[in-house]
Amino acid sequence: MTRVGQRSGDGEGAAAGQPVVGLAVGRGTGPELAAVFERVLGALTADQPAGVEIARSPRLYHSYVSLRPEGDVGRIRELTAQDADHYERWCRTRARRGTTAVFRTAINAQSLYLVRRRLRAVKVDLLTTGAGSLLLVRDQAQGFYSGENLHTPGQVIRTLTFSREVTEAVVGYALERARSEWPDGRIGRIVMAYKFHLLDGAFDAWVASLADRFGVRIEVFQPDTVNRNLITHGLPDRTLLVAGNEWADIMHVMLLDRFCSDRQENRCTENVCLAPGAAGLVEYQTVHGSADDLAGRDLVNPLATIRAAALIAERHAGCAGAVRATEAALATLDEQGVRTPDLGGRYSTTDVADALLDALEMPGTGSAPQDTVLAGGS
């Protein structure tokens, strides 16, 4: 491992008291965004006495687009499995060595969700408006996305699993996280959106038992019912929404529109590992994909990556004020019209990163506004 801003390996450890941040890079625009992440994290942590170390995974993981030229289904399956196995081992190694945060650029979703199941990961997003807030906990550990394929001639059989143990882990974490986000303990409503009617009554029976154990009221609805209620009535302030991966993935844009008025491409989210041996490891990611059509063109939107660097600096590297300072700098860029083409601008990825670093004023070096909030995190 080396200091932030330089190429990093996957060394055994860091100096005493020195935070270690993992970095996993996928193909497409991954290398360009990794460079932005290292630059911004380096700037945000520059005044830290011990510095920050980056442990970079030695593997460049595939995107879906980079797999397609392989052509052969068997070869694609092989590479998908290799990426999943490597990334899982690397995450477990980082967790075992005390790393608490990883930043990952986009990789092939099929590999990723195999790892999600094995590490029992949930995706967490706190969405806020002036009228209230919604905590979305997306169950990535079970269901269709995390299934596996069996190929026979002319047929793909996908096998998926739901379990009481995983459901309990997801619900338990969701309640814990809600109480952390809303420290006074008031949760307005707890809603679960799953296709529970396909599971012979087992899933809602598990949830009813869990609600009794945790001493809370949990409402389990079909996703289409949640959609109708959302459109007709909205959701009350401090709704904890625990959702199956399939519905939450598709509805994320709608929830952003209702609760945040932000674009997915500008946001980062966090994936929290719950599996034994990896619990406590948090993976931060951009919401947008690998954007392979932009690879090597210096045009990919870096805002989500910048925000991920700010969250990691503040939460995992002891840099108080990093989020507010970063949001203040991003507001300055927005006022100046410094944007990549996807946002209607004419600036490159590097231009935006350069302008961000020029505008960045960490606490003690300037007067960053104190009421700015991070649009991409919680």
Tab-separated table of C-alpha atoms in Angstrom:
chain	number	residue	atom	x	y	z
A	1	MET	CA	0.000	0.000	0.000
A	2	THR	CA	1.094	3.546	-0.680
A	3	ARG	CA	-0.144	7.000	0.229
A	4	VAL	CA	-3.322	8.386	-1.284
A	5	GLY	CA	-2.909	9.670	-4.797
A	6	GLN	CA	-0.452	7.001	-5.886
A	7	ARG	CA	-0.934	3.517	-7.285
A	8	SER	CA	-1.726	1.166	-4.422
A	9	GLY	CA	-1.305	-2.536	-3.889
A	10	ASP	CA	-2.940	-4.855	-1.399
A	11	GLY	CA	-0.390	-4.837	1.380
A	12	GLU	CA	-0.594	-6.415	4.816
A	13	GLY	CA	-1.315	-3.307	6.827
A	14	ALA	CA	-0.630	0.332	7.502
A	15	ALA	CA	1.156	2.386	10.101
A	16	ALA	CA	-0.425	2.496	13.561
A	17	GLY	CA	-3.464	4.760	13.575
A	18	GLN	CA	-3.490	5.108	9.798
A	19	PRO	CA	-6.891	4.520	8.157
A	20	VAL	CA	-6.931	2.078	5.245
A	21	VAL	CA	-9.489	2.477	2.465
A	22	GLY	CA	-10.107	-0.241	-0.108
A	23	LEU	CA	-10.408	0.529	-3.819
A	24	ALA	CA	-11.865	-1.893	-6.371
A	25	VAL	CA	-11.899	-0.899	-10.031
A	26	GLY	CA	-14.030	-2.176	-12.892
A	27	ARG	CA	-13.590	-1.738	-16.611
A	28	GLY	CA	-15.229	0.955	-18.688
A	29	THR	CA	-14.787	4.318	-16.968
A	30	GLY	CA	-13.625	2.678	-13.733
A	31	PRO	CA	-9.950	3.676	-14.021
A	32	GLU	CA	-10.878	7.322	-14.678
A	33	LEU	CA	-13.198	7.471	-11.677
A	34	ALA	CA	-10.658	5.692	-9.473
A	35	ALA	CA	-8.174	8.459	-10.290
A	36	VAL	CA	-10.745	11.095	-9.291
A	37	PHE	CA	-11.450	9.241	-6.047
A	38	GLU	CA	-7.768	9.109	-5.119
A	39	ARG	CA	-7.263	12.814	-5.869
A	40	VAL	CA	-10.298	13.987	-3.900
A	41	LEU	CA	-9.694	11.664	-0.952
A	42	GLY	CA	-6.085	12.834	-0.886
A	43	ALA	CA	-7.136	16.478	-0.778
A	44	LEU	CA	-9.740	15.910	1.928
A	45	THR	CA	-7.327	13.983	4.150
A	46	ALA	CA	-4.203	16.044	3.441
A	47	ASP	CA	-4.072	17.465	6.962
A	48	GLN	CA	-4.493	14.122	8.711
A	49	PRO	CA	-1.373	13.412	10.804
A	50	ALA	CA	-1.197	9.735	9.869
A	51	GLY	CA	-2.402	10.138	6.320
A	52	VAL	CA	-4.668	7.598	4.637
A	53	GLU	CA	-3.629	4.444	2.827
A	54	ILE	CA	-5.414	2.962	-0.179
A	55	ALA	CA	-5.455	-0.801	-0.659
A	56	ARG	CA	-6.290	-1.395	-4.308
A	57	SER	CA	-7.582	-4.729	-5.497
A	58	PRO	CA	-5.074	-6.190	-7.986
A	59	ARG	CA	-7.852	-7.313	-10.352
A	60	LEU	CA	-9.543	-5.121	-12.977
A	61	TYR	CA	-13.095	-6.471	-12.866
A	62	HIS	CA	-15.280	-6.925	-15.924
A	63	SER	CA	-18.257	-4.817	-16.882
A	64	TYR	CA	-21.136	-6.389	-18.781
A	65	VAL	CA	-19.979	-4.645	-21.945
A	66	SER	CA	-16.422	-5.956	-21.617
A	67	LEU	CA	-17.790	-9.509	-21.291
A	68	ARG	CA	-19.959	-9.410	-24.401
A	69	PRO	CA	-17.099	-9.759	-26.938
A	70	GLU	CA	-16.270	-13.124	-25.372
A	71	GLY	CA	-19.267	-14.453	-27.281
A	72	ASP	CA	-19.217	-17.910	-25.721
A	73	VAL	CA	-21.700	-18.415	-22.876
A	74	GLY	CA	-19.387	-20.797	-21.073
A	75	ARG	CA	-16.526	-18.301	-21.125
A	76	ILE	CA	-18.757	-15.491	-19.856
A	77	ARG	CA	-19.928	-17.717	-17.003
A	78	GLU	CA	-16.327	-18.569	-16.156
A	79	LEU	CA	-15.182	-14.936	-16.062
A	80	THR	CA	-18.276	-13.916	-14.090
A	81	ALA	CA	-17.515	-16.551	-11.464
A	82	GLN	CA	-13.833	-15.587	-11.336
A	83	ASP	CA	-14.659	-11.933	-10.740
A	84	ALA	CA	-17.186	-12.815	-8.028
A	85	ASP	CA	-14.835	-15.208	-6.242
A	86	HIS	CA	-11.945	-12.740	-6.363
A	87	TYR	CA	-13.974	-9.770	-5.176
A	88	GLU	CA	-15.515	-11.737	-2.316
A	89	ARG	CA	-12.088	-12.950	-1.134
A	90	TRP	CA	-10.652	-9.462	-1.414
A	91	CYS	CA	-13.528	-7.905	0.596
A	92	ARG	CA	-13.203	-10.546	3.303
A	93	THR	CA	-9.447	-9.987	3.437
A	94	ARG	CA	-9.922	-6.252	3.818
A	95	ALA	CA	-12.498	-6.766	6.583
A	96	ARG	CA	-10.218	-9.182	8.395
A	97	ARG	CA	-7.387	-6.624	8.296
A	98	GLY	CA	-9.582	-3.927	9.811
A	99	THR	CA	-10.612	-1.946	6.746
A	100	THR	CA	-14.072	-0.447	7.243
A	101	ALA	CA	-14.611	1.286	3.881
A	102	VAL	CA	-14.216	0.308	0.254
A	103	PHE	CA	-14.912	2.414	-2.824
A	104	ARG	CA	-15.890	0.400	-5.883
A	105	THR	CA	-16.521	1.574	-9.427
A	106	ALA	CA	-19.155	-0.280	-11.469
A	107	ILE	CA	-18.601	-3.944	-12.321
A	108	ASN	CA	-20.714	-6.628	-13.998
A	109	ALA	CA	-23.958	-6.911	-12.012
A	110	GLN	CA	-24.101	-10.694	-12.206
A	111	SER	CA	-20.740	-11.014	-10.459
A	112	LEU	CA	-21.649	-8.294	-8.025
A	113	TYR	CA	-24.885	-9.873	-6.864
A	114	LEU	CA	-23.224	-13.210	-6.266
A	115	VAL	CA	-20.981	-11.352	-3.836
A	116	ARG	CA	-23.960	-9.486	-2.374
A	117	ARG	CA	-25.585	-12.798	-1.463
A	118	ARG	CA	-22.428	-14.250	0.053
A	119	LEU	CA	-21.675	-11.119	2.111
A	120	ARG	CA	-25.360	-10.557	2.971
A	121	ALA	CA	-25.255	-6.980	1.791
A	122	VAL	CA	-27.916	-4.304	2.070
A	123	LYS	CA	-27.889	-1.048	0.134
A	124	VAL	CA	-28.752	1.983	2.259
A	125	ASP	CA	-29.985	5.369	1.088
A	126	LEU	CA	-31.415	8.155	3.264
A	127	LEU	CA	-33.617	10.391	1.102
A	128	THR	CA	-34.651	13.756	2.494
A	129	THR	CA	-36.888	16.648	1.521
A	130	GLY	CA	-38.150	19.645	3.406
A	131	ALA	CA	-41.243	17.611	4.269
A	132	GLY	CA	-39.493	14.612	5.726
A	133	SER	CA	-37.158	11.700	5.201
A	134	LEU	CA	-37.215	8.121	3.961
A	135	LEU	CA	-34.676	5.468	4.854
A	136	LEU	CA	-34.475	2.861	2.084
A	137	VAL	CA	-32.818	-0.436	3.031
A	138	ARG	CA	-32.556	-2.609	-0.070
A	139	ASP	CA	-32.216	-6.339	0.530
A	140	GLN	CA	-29.470	-7.485	-1.861
A	141	ALA	CA	-28.768	-10.759	-0.067
A	142	GLN	CA	-31.697	-12.791	-1.381
A	143	GLY	CA	-34.147	-12.974	-4.267
A	144	PHE	CA	-33.948	-13.105	-8.044
A	145	TYR	CA	-30.927	-10.827	-8.437
A	146	SER	CA	-28.757	-12.972	-6.199
A	147	GLY	CA	-29.753	-16.277	-7.806
A	148	GLU	CA	-27.595	-18.661	-9.801
A	149	ASN	CA	-28.069	-20.127	-13.281
A	150	LEU	CA	-28.226	-23.676	-14.546
A	151	HIS	CA	-27.870	-23.945	-18.332
A	152	THR	CA	-29.422	-26.711	-20.382
A	153	PRO	CA	-29.842	-26.679	-24.187
A	154	GLY	CA	-32.095	-23.747	-25.037
A	155	GLN	CA	-32.915	-23.031	-21.408
A	156	VAL	CA	-31.625	-21.123	-18.388
A	157	ILE	CA	-32.963	-22.160	-14.986
A	158	ARG	CA	-32.386	-19.501	-12.325
A	159	THR	CA	-32.530	-20.642	-8.714
A	160	LEU	CA	-33.053	-18.157	-5.896
A	161	THR	CA	-33.361	-18.397	-2.137
A	162	PHE	CA	-35.126	-16.607	0.696
A	163	SER	CA	-34.282	-17.527	4.283
A	164	ARG	CA	-35.532	-16.620	7.726
A	165	GLU	CA	-31.963	-16.085	8.926
A	166	VAL	CA	-31.136	-13.541	6.226
A	167	THR	CA	-34.493	-11.809	6.596
A	168	GLU	CA	-33.836	-11.427	10.322
A	169	ALA	CA	-30.377	-9.977	9.650
A	170	VAL	CA	-31.786	-7.465	7.144
A	171	VAL	CA	-34.664	-6.343	9.363
A	172	GLY	CA	-32.444	-6.161	12.433
A	173	TYR	CA	-29.921	-3.991	10.656
A	174	ALA	CA	-32.643	-1.767	9.172
A	175	LEU	CA	-34.059	-1.039	12.625
A	176	GLU	CA	-30.595	-0.387	14.027
A	177	ARG	CA	-29.784	1.984	11.183
A	178	ALA	CA	-33.092	3.838	11.501
A	179	ARG	CA	-32.443	4.475	15.175
A	180	SER	CA	-28.988	5.743	14.275
A	181	GLU	CA	-30.316	8.124	11.618
A	182	TRP	CA	-33.164	9.324	13.882
A	183	PRO	CA	-31.518	9.323	17.336
A	184	ASP	CA	-34.685	10.324	19.220
A	185	GLY	CA	-35.989	6.863	18.378
A	186	ARG	CA	-39.110	7.942	16.498
A	187	ILE	CA	-39.778	5.911	13.366
A	188	GLY	CA	-42.915	7.023	11.559
A	189	ARG	CA	-43.691	3.770	9.812
A	190	ILE	CA	-41.978	0.486	8.933
A	191	VAL	CA	-42.932	-0.886	5.521
A	192	MET	CA	-41.587	-3.953	3.705
A	193	ALA	CA	-42.107	-4.262	-0.059
A	194	TYR	CA	-41.655	-7.860	-1.223
A	195	LYS	CA	-43.396	-10.358	-3.495
A	196	PHE	CA	-44.210	-12.347	-0.376
A	197	HIS	CA	-47.311	-13.973	-1.897
A	198	LEU	CA	-45.032	-16.198	-4.011
A	199	LEU	CA	-43.492	-17.858	-0.939
A	200	ASP	CA	-46.433	-19.893	0.435
A	201	GLY	CA	-46.945	-17.621	3.424
A	202	ALA	CA	-43.476	-18.290	4.850
A	203	PHE	CA	-42.038	-14.802	4.386
A	204	ASP	CA	-44.834	-12.833	6.038
A	205	ALA	CA	-44.894	-15.375	8.863
A	206	TRP	CA	-41.183	-14.756	9.457
A	207	VAL	CA	-41.755	-10.997	9.490
A	208	ALA	CA	-44.667	-11.264	11.923
A	209	SER	CA	-42.474	-13.247	14.297
A	210	LEU	CA	-39.647	-10.723	13.934
A	211	ALA	CA	-41.984	-7.814	14.620
A	212	ASP	CA	-43.020	-9.461	17.897
A	213	ARG	CA	-39.407	-10.095	18.830
A	214	PHE	CA	-38.269	-6.537	18.076
A	215	GLY	CA	-41.394	-4.975	19.572
A	216	VAL	CA	-42.349	-2.981	16.478
A	217	ARG	CA	-45.161	-2.870	13.932
A	218	ILE	CA	-44.037	-3.961	10.469
A	219	GLU	CA	-46.388	-3.719	7.484
A	220	VAL	CA	-45.669	-6.108	4.610
A	221	PHE	CA	-47.086	-5.089	1.233
A	222	GLN	CA	-46.891	-6.199	-2.359
A	223	PRO	CA	-44.711	-3.774	-4.331
A	224	ASP	CA	-47.654	-2.606	-6.483
A	225	THR	CA	-49.556	-1.680	-3.311
A	226	VAL	CA	-46.601	0.359	-2.110
A	227	ASN	CA	-46.531	2.077	-5.501
A	228	ARG	CA	-50.226	2.983	-5.316
A	229	ASN	CA	-49.886	4.290	-1.770
A	230	LEU	CA	-46.825	6.290	-2.728
A	231	ILE	CA	-48.613	7.922	-5.656
A	232	THR	CA	-51.876	8.553	-3.812
A	233	HIS	CA	-50.798	9.384	-0.281
A	234	GLY	CA	-47.022	9.612	-0.182
A	235	LEU	CA	-45.215	8.127	2.796
A	236	PRO	CA	-45.074	9.725	6.252
A	237	ASP	CA	-41.927	11.335	7.582
A	238	ARG	CA	-39.358	8.877	8.893
A	239	THR	CA	-40.609	5.917	6.937
A	240	LEU	CA	-38.279	2.937	7.115
A	241	LEU	CA	-38.744	1.117	3.810
A	242	VAL	CA	-37.166	-2.350	3.615
A	243	ALA	CA	-37.500	-3.643	0.083
A	244	GLY	CA	-36.761	-6.593	-2.105
A	245	ASN	CA	-33.936	-5.873	-4.487
A	246	GLU	CA	-35.982	-6.222	-7.659
A	247	TRP	CA	-38.539	-3.561	-6.742
A	248	ALA	CA	-36.113	-1.191	-5.008
A	249	ASP	CA	-33.758	-1.175	-7.995
A	250	ILE	CA	-36.504	-0.191	-10.415
A	251	MET	CA	-38.195	2.294	-8.068
A	252	HIS	CA	-35.056	4.139	-6.982
A	253	VAL	CA	-35.560	6.858	-9.611
A	254	MET	CA	-39.155	7.412	-8.470
A	255	LEU	CA	-38.142	7.591	-4.824
A	256	LEU	CA	-35.413	10.086	-5.663
A	257	ASP	CA	-37.963	12.204	-7.518
A	258	ARG	CA	-40.401	12.130	-4.599
A	259	PHE	CA	-37.965	12.504	-1.743
A	260	CYS	CA	-34.782	14.078	-3.036
A	261	SER	CA	-35.189	15.655	-6.504
A	262	ASP	CA	-31.758	14.439	-7.536
A	263	ARG	CA	-30.395	12.406	-10.421
A	264	GLN	CA	-29.051	8.909	-9.900
A	265	GLU	CA	-25.903	9.805	-11.832
A	266	ASN	CA	-24.930	12.382	-9.210
A	267	ARG	CA	-25.331	10.101	-6.213
A	268	CYS	CA	-23.361	7.515	-4.313
A	269	THR	CA	-24.818	4.882	-2.047
A	270	GLU	CA	-23.448	2.490	0.540
A	271	ASN	CA	-23.632	-1.270	0.757
A	272	VAL	CA	-23.289	-2.677	4.269
A	273	CYS	CA	-22.063	-6.247	4.727
A	274	LEU	CA	-23.850	-8.300	7.389
A	275	ALA	CA	-22.228	-11.726	6.922
A	276	PRO	CA	-20.006	-13.153	9.663
A	277	GLY	CA	-16.385	-12.342	8.918
A	278	ALA	CA	-17.301	-9.299	6.829
A	279	ALA	CA	-19.750	-7.476	9.082
A	280	GLY	CA	-18.805	-3.839	9.464
A	281	LEU	CA	-17.318	-3.458	5.987
A	282	VAL	CA	-19.104	-0.715	4.031
A	283	GLU	CA	-18.749	-0.495	0.277
A	284	TYR	CA	-19.444	2.878	-1.345
A	285	GLN	CA	-20.356	2.996	-5.009
A	286	THR	CA	-21.538	5.326	-7.708
A	287	VAL	CA	-25.191	4.763	-8.588
A	288	HIS	CA	-24.492	4.996	-12.321
A	289	GLY	CA	-22.989	2.126	-14.301
A	290	SER	CA	-19.656	1.595	-16.019
A	291	ALA	CA	-20.485	3.892	-18.998
A	292	ASP	CA	-18.207	1.905	-21.307
A	293	ASP	CA	-19.142	4.143	-24.253
A	294	LEU	CA	-17.320	6.991	-22.477
A	295	ALA	CA	-14.245	4.992	-21.471
A	296	GLY	CA	-11.010	6.825	-22.204
A	297	ARG	CA	-12.789	10.012	-23.297
A	298	ASP	CA	-12.512	11.931	-19.989
A	299	LEU	CA	-16.244	12.698	-20.066
A	300	VAL	CA	-17.771	10.562	-17.302
A	301	ASN	CA	-19.709	12.407	-14.589
A	302	PRO	CA	-17.499	12.377	-11.437
A	303	LEU	CA	-19.971	13.861	-8.924
A	304	ALA	CA	-20.974	10.558	-7.320
A	305	THR	CA	-17.325	9.554	-6.970
A	306	ILE	CA	-16.492	12.912	-5.394
A	307	ARG	CA	-19.318	12.484	-2.903
A	308	ALA	CA	-18.190	8.966	-2.056
A	309	ALA	CA	-14.714	10.281	-1.307
A	310	ALA	CA	-16.222	12.904	1.015
A	311	LEU	CA	-18.314	10.346	2.892
A	312	ILE	CA	-15.363	8.026	3.354
A	313	ALA	CA	-13.094	10.884	4.462
A	314	GLU	CA	-15.581	12.000	7.102
A	315	ARG	CA	-16.896	8.642	8.325
A	316	HIS	CA	-13.804	6.478	8.051
A	317	ALA	CA	-10.776	8.784	8.078
A	318	GLY	CA	-11.680	11.254	10.819
A	319	CYS	CA	-12.069	14.304	8.560
A	320	ALA	CA	-14.883	16.217	10.244
A	321	GLY	CA	-16.565	18.650	7.865
A	322	ALA	CA	-15.464	16.866	4.678
A	323	VAL	CA	-19.039	16.368	3.467
A	324	ARG	CA	-20.092	19.971	3.996
A	325	ALA	CA	-16.914	21.322	2.469
A	326	THR	CA	-17.347	19.113	-0.576
A	327	GLU	CA	-20.999	20.079	-1.026
A	328	ALA	CA	-20.056	23.752	-0.750
A	329	ALA	CA	-17.432	23.306	-3.460
A	330	LEU	CA	-19.893	21.423	-5.674
A	331	ALA	CA	-22.424	24.237	-5.232
A	332	THR	CA	-19.774	26.685	-6.416
A	333	LEU	CA	-19.123	24.551	-9.506
A	334	ASP	CA	-22.845	24.392	-10.221
A	335	GLU	CA	-23.148	28.173	-10.016
A	336	GLN	CA	-20.235	28.498	-12.425
A	337	GLY	CA	-21.718	25.972	-14.849
A	338	VAL	CA	-18.785	23.574	-14.494
A	339	ARG	CA	-20.478	20.335	-15.544
A	340	THR	CA	-19.847	17.297	-17.705
A	341	PRO	CA	-21.861	16.943	-20.947
A	342	ASP	CA	-24.461	14.584	-19.436
A	343	LEU	CA	-25.517	17.485	-17.183
A	344	GLY	CA	-25.589	19.964	-20.049
A	345	GLY	CA	-22.036	21.241	-19.583
A	346	ARG	CA	-18.937	21.297	-21.736
A	347	TYR	CA	-16.290	20.300	-19.214
A	348	SER	CA	-14.286	17.098	-18.961
A	349	THR	CA	-14.047	14.789	-15.980
A	350	THR	CA	-10.599	16.188	-15.221
A	351	ASP	CA	-11.863	19.777	-15.547
A	352	VAL	CA	-14.587	19.129	-12.970
A	353	ALA	CA	-12.168	17.428	-10.569
A	354	ASP	CA	-9.643	20.260	-10.956
A	355	ALA	CA	-12.312	22.902	-10.322
A	356	LEU	CA	-13.580	20.984	-7.295
A	357	LEU	CA	-10.141	20.848	-5.728
A	358	ASP	CA	-9.609	24.560	-6.422
A	359	ALA	CA	-12.915	25.424	-4.729
A	360	LEU	CA	-12.517	23.039	-1.796
A	361	GLU	CA	-12.102	24.675	1.611
A	362	MET	CA	-11.862	22.284	4.519
A	363	PRO	CA	-12.838	23.538	7.997
A	364	GLY	CA	-10.128	25.776	9.379
A	365	THR	CA	-8.975	26.886	5.919
A	366	GLY	CA	-12.024	28.846	4.817
A	367	SER	CA	-15.671	29.538	5.464
A	368	ALA	CA	-17.618	26.632	4.026
A	369	PRO	CA	-21.378	26.952	4.670
A	370	GLN	CA	-22.585	25.037	7.722
A	371	ASP	CA	-26.071	24.117	6.432
A	372	THR	CA	-25.080	22.188	3.340
A	373	VAL	CA	-26.094	18.523	3.213
A	374	LEU	CA	-24.770	15.691	1.144
A	375	ALA	CA	-27.227	14.886	-1.620
A	376	GLY	CA	-25.758	11.461	-2.254
A	377	GLY	CA	-25.576	9.913	1.171
A	378	SER	CA	-27.055	9.707	4.596
